[in-house]
Coordinates of C-alpha atoms in Angstrom, one line a residue:
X1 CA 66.1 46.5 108.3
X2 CA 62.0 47.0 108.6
X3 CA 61.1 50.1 111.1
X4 CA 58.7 52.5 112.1
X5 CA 59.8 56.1 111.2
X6 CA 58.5 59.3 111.2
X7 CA 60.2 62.2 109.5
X8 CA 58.0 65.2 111.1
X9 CA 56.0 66.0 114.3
X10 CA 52.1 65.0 114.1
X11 CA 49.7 61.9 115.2
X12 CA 50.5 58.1 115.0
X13 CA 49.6 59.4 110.9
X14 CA 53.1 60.4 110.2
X15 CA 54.2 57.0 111.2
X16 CA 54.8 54.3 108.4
X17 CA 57.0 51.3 108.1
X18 CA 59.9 51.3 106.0
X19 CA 63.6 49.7 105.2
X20 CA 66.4 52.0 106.9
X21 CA 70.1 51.3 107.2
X22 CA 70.6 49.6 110.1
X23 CA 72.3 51.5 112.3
X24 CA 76.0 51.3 113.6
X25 CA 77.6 51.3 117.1
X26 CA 80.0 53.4 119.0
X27 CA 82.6 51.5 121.2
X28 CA 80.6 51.8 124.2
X29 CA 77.3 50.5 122.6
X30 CA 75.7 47.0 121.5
X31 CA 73.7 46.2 118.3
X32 CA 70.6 44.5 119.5
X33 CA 68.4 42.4 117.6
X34 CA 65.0 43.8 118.4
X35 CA 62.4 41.0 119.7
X36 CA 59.9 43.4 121.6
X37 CA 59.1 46.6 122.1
X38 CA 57.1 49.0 124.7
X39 CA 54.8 51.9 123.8
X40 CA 54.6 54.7 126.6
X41 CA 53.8 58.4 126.7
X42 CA 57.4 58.8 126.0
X43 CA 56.9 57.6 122.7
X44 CA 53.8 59.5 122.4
X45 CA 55.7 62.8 123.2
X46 CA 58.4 62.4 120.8
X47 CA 55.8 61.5 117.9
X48 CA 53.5 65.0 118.3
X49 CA 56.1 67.0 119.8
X50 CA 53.9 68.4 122.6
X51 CA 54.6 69.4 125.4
X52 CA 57.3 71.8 123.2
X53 CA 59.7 71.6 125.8
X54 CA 60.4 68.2 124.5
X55 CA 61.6 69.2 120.9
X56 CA 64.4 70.7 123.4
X57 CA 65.7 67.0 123.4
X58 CA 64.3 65.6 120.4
X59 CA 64.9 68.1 117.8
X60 CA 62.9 71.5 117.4
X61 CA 61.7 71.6 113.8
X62 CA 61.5 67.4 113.2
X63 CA 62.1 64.4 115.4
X64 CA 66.1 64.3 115.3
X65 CA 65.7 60.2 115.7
X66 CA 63.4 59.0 113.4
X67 CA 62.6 55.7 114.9
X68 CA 60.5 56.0 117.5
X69 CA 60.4 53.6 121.0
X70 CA 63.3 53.2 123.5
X71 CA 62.0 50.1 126.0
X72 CA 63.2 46.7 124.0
X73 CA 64.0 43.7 124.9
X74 CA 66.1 41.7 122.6
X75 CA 69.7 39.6 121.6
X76 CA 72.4 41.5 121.2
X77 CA 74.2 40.5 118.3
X78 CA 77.4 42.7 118.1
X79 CA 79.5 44.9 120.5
X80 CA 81.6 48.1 120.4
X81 CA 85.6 47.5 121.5
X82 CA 84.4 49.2 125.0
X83 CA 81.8 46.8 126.2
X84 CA 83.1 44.6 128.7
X85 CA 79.6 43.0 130.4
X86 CA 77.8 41.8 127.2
X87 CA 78.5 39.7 124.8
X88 CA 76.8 38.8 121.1
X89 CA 73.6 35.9 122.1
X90 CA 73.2 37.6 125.4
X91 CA 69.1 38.2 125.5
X92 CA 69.0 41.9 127.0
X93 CA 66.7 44.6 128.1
X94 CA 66.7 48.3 128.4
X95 CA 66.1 51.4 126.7
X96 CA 67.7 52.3 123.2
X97 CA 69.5 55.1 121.8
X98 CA 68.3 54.8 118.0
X99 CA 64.6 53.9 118.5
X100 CA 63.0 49.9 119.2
X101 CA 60.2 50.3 116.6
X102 CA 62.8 48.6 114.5
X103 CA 64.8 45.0 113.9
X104 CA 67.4 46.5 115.4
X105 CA 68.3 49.1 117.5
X106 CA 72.1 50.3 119.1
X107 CA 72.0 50.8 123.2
X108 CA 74.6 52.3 125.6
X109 CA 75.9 49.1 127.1
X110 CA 75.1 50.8 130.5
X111 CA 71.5 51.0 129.9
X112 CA 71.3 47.5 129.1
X113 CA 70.8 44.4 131.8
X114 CA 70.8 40.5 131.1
X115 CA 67.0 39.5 130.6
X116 CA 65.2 37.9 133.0
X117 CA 65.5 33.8 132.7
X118 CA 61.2 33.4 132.9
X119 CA 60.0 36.3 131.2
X120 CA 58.9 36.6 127.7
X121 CA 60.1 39.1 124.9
X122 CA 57.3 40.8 125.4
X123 CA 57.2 40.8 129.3
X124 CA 60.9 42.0 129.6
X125 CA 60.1 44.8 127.0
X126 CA 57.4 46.3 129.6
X127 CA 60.3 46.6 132.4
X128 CA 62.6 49.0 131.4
X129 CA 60.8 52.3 130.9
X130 CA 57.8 51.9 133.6
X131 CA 58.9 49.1 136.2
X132 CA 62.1 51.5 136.5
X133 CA 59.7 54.9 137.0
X134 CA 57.9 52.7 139.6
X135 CA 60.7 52.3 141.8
X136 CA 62.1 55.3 141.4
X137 CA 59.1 56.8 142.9
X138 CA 58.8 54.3 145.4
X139 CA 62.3 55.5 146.6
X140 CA 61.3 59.3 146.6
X141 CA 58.1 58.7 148.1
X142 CA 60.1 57.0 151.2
X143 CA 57.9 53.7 151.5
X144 CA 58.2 51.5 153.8
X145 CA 56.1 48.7 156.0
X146 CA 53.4 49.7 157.6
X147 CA 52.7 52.7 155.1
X148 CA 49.1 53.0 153.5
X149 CA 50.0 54.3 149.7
X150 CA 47.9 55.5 147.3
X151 CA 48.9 55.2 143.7
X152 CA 46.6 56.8 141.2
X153 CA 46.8 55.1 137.3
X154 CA 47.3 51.9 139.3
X155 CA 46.1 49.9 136.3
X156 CA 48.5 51.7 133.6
X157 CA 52.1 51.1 132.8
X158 CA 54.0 52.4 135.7
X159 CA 51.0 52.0 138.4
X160 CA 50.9 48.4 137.9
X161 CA 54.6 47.9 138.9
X162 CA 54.3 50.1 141.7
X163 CA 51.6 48.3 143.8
X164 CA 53.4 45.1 143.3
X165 CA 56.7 47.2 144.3
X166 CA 54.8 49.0 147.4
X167 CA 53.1 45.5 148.5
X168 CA 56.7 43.6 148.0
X169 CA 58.2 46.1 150.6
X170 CA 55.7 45.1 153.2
X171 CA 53.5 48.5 152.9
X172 CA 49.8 48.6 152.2
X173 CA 48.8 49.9 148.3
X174 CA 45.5 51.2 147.6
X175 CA 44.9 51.2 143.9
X176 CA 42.9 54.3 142.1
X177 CA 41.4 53.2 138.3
X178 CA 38.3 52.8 136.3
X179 CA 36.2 50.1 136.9
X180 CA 37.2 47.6 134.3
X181 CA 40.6 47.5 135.9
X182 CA 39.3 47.3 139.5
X183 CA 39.6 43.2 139.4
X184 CA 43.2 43.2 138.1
X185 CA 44.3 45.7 140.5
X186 CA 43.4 43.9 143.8
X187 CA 44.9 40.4 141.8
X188 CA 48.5 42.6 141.7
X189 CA 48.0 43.0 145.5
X190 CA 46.0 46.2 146.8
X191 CA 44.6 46.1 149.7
X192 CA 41.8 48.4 148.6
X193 CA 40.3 49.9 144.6
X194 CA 38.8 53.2 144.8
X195 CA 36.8 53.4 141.3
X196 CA 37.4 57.0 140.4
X197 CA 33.8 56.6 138.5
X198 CA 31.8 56.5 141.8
X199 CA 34.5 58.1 144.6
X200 CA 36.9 60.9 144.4
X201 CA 40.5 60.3 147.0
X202 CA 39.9 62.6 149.3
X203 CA 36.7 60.8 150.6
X204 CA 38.1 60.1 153.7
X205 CA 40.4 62.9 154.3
X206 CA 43.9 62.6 155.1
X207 CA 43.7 59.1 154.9
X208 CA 47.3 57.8 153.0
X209 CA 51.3 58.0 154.1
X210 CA 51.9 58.8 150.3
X211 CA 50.9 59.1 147.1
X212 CA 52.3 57.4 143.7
X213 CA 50.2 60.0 140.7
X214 CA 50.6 58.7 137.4
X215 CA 47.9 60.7 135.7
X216 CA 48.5 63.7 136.6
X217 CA 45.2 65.5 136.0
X218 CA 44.3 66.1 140.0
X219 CA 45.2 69.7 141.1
X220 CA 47.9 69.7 144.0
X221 CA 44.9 70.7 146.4
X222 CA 43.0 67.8 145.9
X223 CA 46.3 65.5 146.4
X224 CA 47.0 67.0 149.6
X225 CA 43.7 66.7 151.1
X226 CA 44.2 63.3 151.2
X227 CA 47.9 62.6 151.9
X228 CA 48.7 62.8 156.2
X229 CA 50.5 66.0 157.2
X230 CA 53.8 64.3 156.9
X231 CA 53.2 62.2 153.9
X232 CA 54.6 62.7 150.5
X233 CA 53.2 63.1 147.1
X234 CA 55.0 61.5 144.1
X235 CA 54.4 63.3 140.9
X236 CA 54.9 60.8 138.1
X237 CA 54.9 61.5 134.4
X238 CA 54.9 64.5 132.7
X239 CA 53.7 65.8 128.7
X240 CA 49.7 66.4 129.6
X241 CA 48.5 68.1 125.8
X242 CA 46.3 70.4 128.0
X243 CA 49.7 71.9 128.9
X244 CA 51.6 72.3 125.6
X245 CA 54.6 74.3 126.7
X246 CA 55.9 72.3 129.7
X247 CA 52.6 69.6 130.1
X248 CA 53.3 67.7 133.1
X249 CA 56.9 68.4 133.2
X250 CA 56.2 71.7 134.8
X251 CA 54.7 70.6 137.9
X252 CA 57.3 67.8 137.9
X253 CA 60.2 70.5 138.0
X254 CA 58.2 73.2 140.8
X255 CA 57.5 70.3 143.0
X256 CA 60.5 71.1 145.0
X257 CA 59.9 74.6 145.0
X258 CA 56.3 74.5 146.1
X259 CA 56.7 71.6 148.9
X260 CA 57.9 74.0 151.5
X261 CA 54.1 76.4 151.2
X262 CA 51.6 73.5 152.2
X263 CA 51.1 69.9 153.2
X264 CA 52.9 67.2 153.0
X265 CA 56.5 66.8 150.9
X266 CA 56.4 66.5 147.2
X267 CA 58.6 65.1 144.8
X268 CA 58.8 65.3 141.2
X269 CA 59.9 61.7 140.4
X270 CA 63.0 61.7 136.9
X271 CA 64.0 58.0 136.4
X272 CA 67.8 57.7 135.5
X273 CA 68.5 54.7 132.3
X274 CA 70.4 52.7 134.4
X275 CA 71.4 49.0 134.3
X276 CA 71.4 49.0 138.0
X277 CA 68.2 49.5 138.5
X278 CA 67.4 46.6 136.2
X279 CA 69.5 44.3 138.0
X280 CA 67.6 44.9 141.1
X281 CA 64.3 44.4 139.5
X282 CA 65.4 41.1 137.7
X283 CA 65.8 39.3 140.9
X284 CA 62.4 40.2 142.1
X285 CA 60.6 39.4 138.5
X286 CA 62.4 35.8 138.3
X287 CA 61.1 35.0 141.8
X288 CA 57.8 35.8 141.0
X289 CA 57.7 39.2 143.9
X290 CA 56.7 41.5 140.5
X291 CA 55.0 40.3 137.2
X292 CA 54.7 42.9 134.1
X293 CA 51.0 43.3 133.0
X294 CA 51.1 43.5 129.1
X295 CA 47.9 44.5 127.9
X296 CA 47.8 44.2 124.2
X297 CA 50.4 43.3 121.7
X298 CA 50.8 44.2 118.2
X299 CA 53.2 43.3 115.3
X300 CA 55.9 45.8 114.3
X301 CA 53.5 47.2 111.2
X302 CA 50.7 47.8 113.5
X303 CA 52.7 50.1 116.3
X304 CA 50.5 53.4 115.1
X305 CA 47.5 51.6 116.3
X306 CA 49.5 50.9 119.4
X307 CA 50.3 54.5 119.5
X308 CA 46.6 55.4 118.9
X309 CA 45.7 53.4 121.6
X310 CA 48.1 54.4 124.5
X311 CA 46.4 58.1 123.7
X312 CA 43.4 57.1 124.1
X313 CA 44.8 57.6 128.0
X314 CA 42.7 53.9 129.1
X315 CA 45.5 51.3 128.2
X316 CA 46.0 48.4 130.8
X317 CA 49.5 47.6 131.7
X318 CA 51.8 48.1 129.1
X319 CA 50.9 47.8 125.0
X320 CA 54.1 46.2 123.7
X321 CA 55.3 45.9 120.1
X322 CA 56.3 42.4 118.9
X323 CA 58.8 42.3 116.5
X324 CA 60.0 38.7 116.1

């Protein structure tokens, strides 16, 4: 089979296109015959290496998979003895176990759920990863109606599913991005776009119930100026280059330590790989409640330019990688 692989740490450079074995599966995993798949900072991570604490997982002198990319959508095409909810034909997303970047790629059957009936290849590829963070830190961040939530990166990968997820729950999201994602913002359903260009969040104090931060480059002060006294910040995401031991994991893993010492409750928001929370997202993307924003596609040979792009730190919605 045709994938991307990369045999050392570096930039999107050490990435080239190349036939591979295609790989085999264990009796609790599924062959899946790659359609589409996501680029995220994950991805990004895993290619340079940085922050180091990631080579903990992904191997400390090389990448230990050499295909990058875990969001996919595809048709699985073969299943180990184990698998008793999928079946070869059945179109699937999820995240992988042997890297997307490739025509095909073997999943844990429990990280895979039946695609969504309306969505494209490309669509369903942009769920797993970030529409799956989104919830999750709708959950930690405790929203419910009647809450005024602020979610910072509101035009990126995970930001755009959580406004549509914070506005679906009957709460009130106010969107923070540049201005050239201000008008696709409100169309996802904020209430209110602060261009981070002309305004900074704390403009008008303590003004939100919570806050969703996908960037992660505002100091904790800053965040807690403008969360209420009994609010709760969500830390999303993690890997900033500026921190290259722990990056953004750090303040991800303190969080619970430093809540107690100032105000407002924060949470360092860890997404499980779970087909669960798929299955409770499909319902809600076949009736319409949450639509994936997919920014930009390219074609399988064309991923480091993806890759190139997404750290460029801009990217609307999610850059996908069409395979087929």
């Amino acid at each position: 089979m045709k994938a991307i692989v990369s045999d050392r740490y570096g930039s999107a450079d050490v990435l080239r296109l190349q036939d591979v074995e295609t790989p085999s599966i264990g009796d609790d995993e599924v062959l899946v015959e790659v359609h589409a798949a996501a680029a995220d900072p994950g991805v990004w991570i895993m290619m340079t290496g940085r922050p180091f604490a990631a080579r903990l997982a992904g191997g400390l002198r090389r990448p230990r998979v050499p295909v990058p990319g875990r969001s996919h959508a595809g048709v699985v095409t073969a299943v180990g003895a184990r698998v008793t909810r999928l079946r070869p034909g059945d179109a699937v997303y999820g995240t992988a176990r042997s890297g997307s970047f490739a025509e095909f790629t073997v999943a844990r059957e429990r990280r895979l759920a039946r695609m969504p009936g309306n969505l494209t290849f490309a669509q369903a590829a942009a769920v797993p990863i970030s529409a799956v963070t989104a919830l999750q830190a709708v959950r930690d961040a405790r929203i419910m109606a009647g809450r005024r939530v602020l979610v910072i990166g509101a035009g990126g990968g995970v930001g755009t599913f959580a406004v549509q997820l914070i506005k679906q729950r009957g709460a009130t999201p106010i969107g923070v991005c540049g201005p050239s994602k201000v008008s696709l913002v409100r169309s996802l359903g904020a209430a209110d776009v602060i261009d981070y260009t002309r305004h900074e969040i704390d403009a008008s104090g303590g003004a939100y119930d919570a806050i969703i931060d996908t960037a992660g480059n505002r100091p904790l002060s800053l965040l807690r100026r403008a969360v209420t006294a009994d609010g709760t910040i969500a830390l999303v995401g993690g890997g900033h280059a500026r921190w290259p031991v722990m990056g953004g994991f750090g303040r991800q893993l303190a969080a619970p330590l430093i809540s107690p010492f100032g105000k407002a409750r924060l949470v360092g928001v860890t997404a499980r790989e779970h087909h669960d929370d798929l299955d409770e997202l499909t319902p809600l993307l076949e009736s319409g409640a949450i639509t994936p924003v997919v920014g930009r596609t390219y074609p399988l040979a064309q991923a480091p330019d993806a890759i190139r792009h997404l750290e460029e730190g801009h990217a609307t919605g999610k850059l996908v990688i069409t395979v087929r």
